[in-house]
Coordinates of N, CA and C in Angstrom, one line a residue:
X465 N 32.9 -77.6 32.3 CA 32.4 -76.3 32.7 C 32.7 -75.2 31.7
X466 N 33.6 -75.4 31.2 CA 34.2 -74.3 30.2 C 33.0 -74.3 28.8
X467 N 32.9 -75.4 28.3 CA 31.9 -75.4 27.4 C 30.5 -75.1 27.8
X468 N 30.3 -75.4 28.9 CA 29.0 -74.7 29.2 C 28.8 -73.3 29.5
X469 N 29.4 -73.0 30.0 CA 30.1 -71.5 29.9 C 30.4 -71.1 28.7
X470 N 30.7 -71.2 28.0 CA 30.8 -71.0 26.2 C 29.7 -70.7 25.6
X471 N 28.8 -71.8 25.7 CA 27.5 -71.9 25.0 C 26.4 -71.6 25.9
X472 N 26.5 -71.1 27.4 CA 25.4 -70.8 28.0 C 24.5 -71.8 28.6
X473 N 24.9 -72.7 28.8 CA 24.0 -73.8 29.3 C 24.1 -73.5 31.4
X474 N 23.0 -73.4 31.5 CA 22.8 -73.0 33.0 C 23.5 -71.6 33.5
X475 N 23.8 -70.9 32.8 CA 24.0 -69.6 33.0 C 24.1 -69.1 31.7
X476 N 23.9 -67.5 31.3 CA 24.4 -66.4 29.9 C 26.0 -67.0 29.9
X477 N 25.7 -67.1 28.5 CA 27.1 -67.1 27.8 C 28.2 -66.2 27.8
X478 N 29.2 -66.6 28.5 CA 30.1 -65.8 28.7 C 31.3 -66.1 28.1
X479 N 32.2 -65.7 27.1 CA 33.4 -66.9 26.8 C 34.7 -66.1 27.5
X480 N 34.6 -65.0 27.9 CA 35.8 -64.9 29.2 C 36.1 -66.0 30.0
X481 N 35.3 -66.0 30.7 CA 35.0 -67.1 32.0 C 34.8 -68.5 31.3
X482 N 34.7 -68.5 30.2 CA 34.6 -69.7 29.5 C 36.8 -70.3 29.5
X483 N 37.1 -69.1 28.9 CA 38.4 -69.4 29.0 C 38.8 -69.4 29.9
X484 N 38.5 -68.8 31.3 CA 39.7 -69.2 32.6 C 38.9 -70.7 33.1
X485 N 37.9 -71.2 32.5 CA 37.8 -72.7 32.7 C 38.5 -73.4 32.1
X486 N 38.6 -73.1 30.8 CA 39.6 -74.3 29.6 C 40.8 -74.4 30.6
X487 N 41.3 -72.9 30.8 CA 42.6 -72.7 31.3 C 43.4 -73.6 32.5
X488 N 42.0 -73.5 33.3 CA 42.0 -74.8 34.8 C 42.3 -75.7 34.2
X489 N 41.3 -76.3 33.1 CA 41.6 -77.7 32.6 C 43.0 -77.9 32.0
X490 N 42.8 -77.0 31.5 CA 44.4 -77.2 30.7 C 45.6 -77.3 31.4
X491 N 45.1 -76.5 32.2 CA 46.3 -76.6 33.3 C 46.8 -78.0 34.5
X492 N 45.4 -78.6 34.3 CA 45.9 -80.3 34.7 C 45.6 -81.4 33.4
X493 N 46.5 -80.9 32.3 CA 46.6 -81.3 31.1 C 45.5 -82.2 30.7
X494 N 43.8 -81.8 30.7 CA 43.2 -82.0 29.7 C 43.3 -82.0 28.3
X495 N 43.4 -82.2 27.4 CA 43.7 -82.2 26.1 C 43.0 -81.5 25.5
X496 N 41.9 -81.8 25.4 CA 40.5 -80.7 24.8 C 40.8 -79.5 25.0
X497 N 40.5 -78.9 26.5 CA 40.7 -78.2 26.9 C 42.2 -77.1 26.5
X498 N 42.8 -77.6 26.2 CA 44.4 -76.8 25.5 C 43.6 -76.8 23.9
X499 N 43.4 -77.7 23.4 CA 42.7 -77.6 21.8 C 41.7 -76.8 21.9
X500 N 40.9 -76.3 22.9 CA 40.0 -75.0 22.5 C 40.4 -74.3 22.7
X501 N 41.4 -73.9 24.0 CA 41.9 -73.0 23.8 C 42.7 -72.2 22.4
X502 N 43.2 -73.3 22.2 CA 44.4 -73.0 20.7 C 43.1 -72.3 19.7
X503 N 41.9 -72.7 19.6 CA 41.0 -72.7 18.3 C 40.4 -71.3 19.2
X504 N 40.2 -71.0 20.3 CA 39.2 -70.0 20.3 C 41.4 -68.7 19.9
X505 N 42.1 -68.9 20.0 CA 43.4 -68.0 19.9 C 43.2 -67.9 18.7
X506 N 43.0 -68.4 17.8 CA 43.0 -68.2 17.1 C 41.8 -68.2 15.8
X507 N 40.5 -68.6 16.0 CA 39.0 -67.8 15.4 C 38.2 -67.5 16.2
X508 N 38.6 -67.4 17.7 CA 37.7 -66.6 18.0 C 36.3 -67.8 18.4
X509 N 35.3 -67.2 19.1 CA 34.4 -67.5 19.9 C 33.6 -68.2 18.8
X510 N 33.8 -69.0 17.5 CA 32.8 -69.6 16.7 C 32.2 -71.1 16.9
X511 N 32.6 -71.7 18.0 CA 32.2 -72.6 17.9 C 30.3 -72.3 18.5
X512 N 30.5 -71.8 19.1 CA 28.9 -71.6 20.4 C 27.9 -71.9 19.6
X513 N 26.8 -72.6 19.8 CA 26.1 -73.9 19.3 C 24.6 -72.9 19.4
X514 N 23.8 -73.1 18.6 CA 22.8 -72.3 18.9 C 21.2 -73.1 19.6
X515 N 20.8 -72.7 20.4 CA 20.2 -73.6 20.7 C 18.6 -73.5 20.4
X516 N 17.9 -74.9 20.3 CA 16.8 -75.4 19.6 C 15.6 -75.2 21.2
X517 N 14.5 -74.3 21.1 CA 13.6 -74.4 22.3 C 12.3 -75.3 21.7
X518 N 11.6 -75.5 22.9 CA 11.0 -77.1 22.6 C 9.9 -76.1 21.8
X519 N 9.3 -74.8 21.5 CA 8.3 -74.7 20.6 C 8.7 -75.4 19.7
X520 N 9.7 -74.8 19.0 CA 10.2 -75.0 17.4 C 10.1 -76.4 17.4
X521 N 10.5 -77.6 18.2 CA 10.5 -79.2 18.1 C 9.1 -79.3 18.0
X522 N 7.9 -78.5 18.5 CA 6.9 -78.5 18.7 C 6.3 -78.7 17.5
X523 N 6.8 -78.1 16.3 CA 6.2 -77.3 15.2 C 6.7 -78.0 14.0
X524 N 7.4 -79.0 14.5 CA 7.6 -79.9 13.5 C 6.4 -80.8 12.6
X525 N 6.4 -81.6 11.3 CA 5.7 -82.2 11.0 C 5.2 -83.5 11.4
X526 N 4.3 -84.2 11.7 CA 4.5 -85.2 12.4 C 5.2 -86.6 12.3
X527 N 5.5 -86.7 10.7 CA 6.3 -87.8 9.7 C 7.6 -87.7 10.4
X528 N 8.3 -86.3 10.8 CA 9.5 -86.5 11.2 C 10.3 -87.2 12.9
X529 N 11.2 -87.5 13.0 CA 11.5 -88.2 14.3 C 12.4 -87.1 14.6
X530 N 12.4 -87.1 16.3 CA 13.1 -85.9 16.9 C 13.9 -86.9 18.1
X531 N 15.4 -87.0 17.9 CA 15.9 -87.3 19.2 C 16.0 -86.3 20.1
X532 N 15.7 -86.8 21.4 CA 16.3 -85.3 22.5 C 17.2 -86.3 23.0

């Protein structure tokens, strides 16, 4: 939840609310979850992933292969 919440997937990106999810997780010692935390304490909100909408996959050339 936290990462979706980070990156906006099924709702706007929020990384407040992104962190009192890590924080739940962390707090029944997911691991990850304490590791993002530690990385967003310290750089900040850089991970958030940008995301690809299906025009642009659209507009590709046709030689190339597209996993979804």
């Amino acid at each position: 939840m936290g990462y979706f919440t980070e990156v906006g997937i099924g709702a706007p990106a929020n990384i407040e609310d992104a962190k009192r999810w890590y924080w739940r997780s962390a707090s029944q010692n997911f691991l990850k979850a304490r590791e993002r935390l530690e990385d967003l304490r310290r750089g900040g909100a850089k991970m958030q992933k940008t995301r690809v909408s299906r025009s642009k996959i659209n507009k590709q050339s046709e030689g190339e292969c597209v996993v979804m």
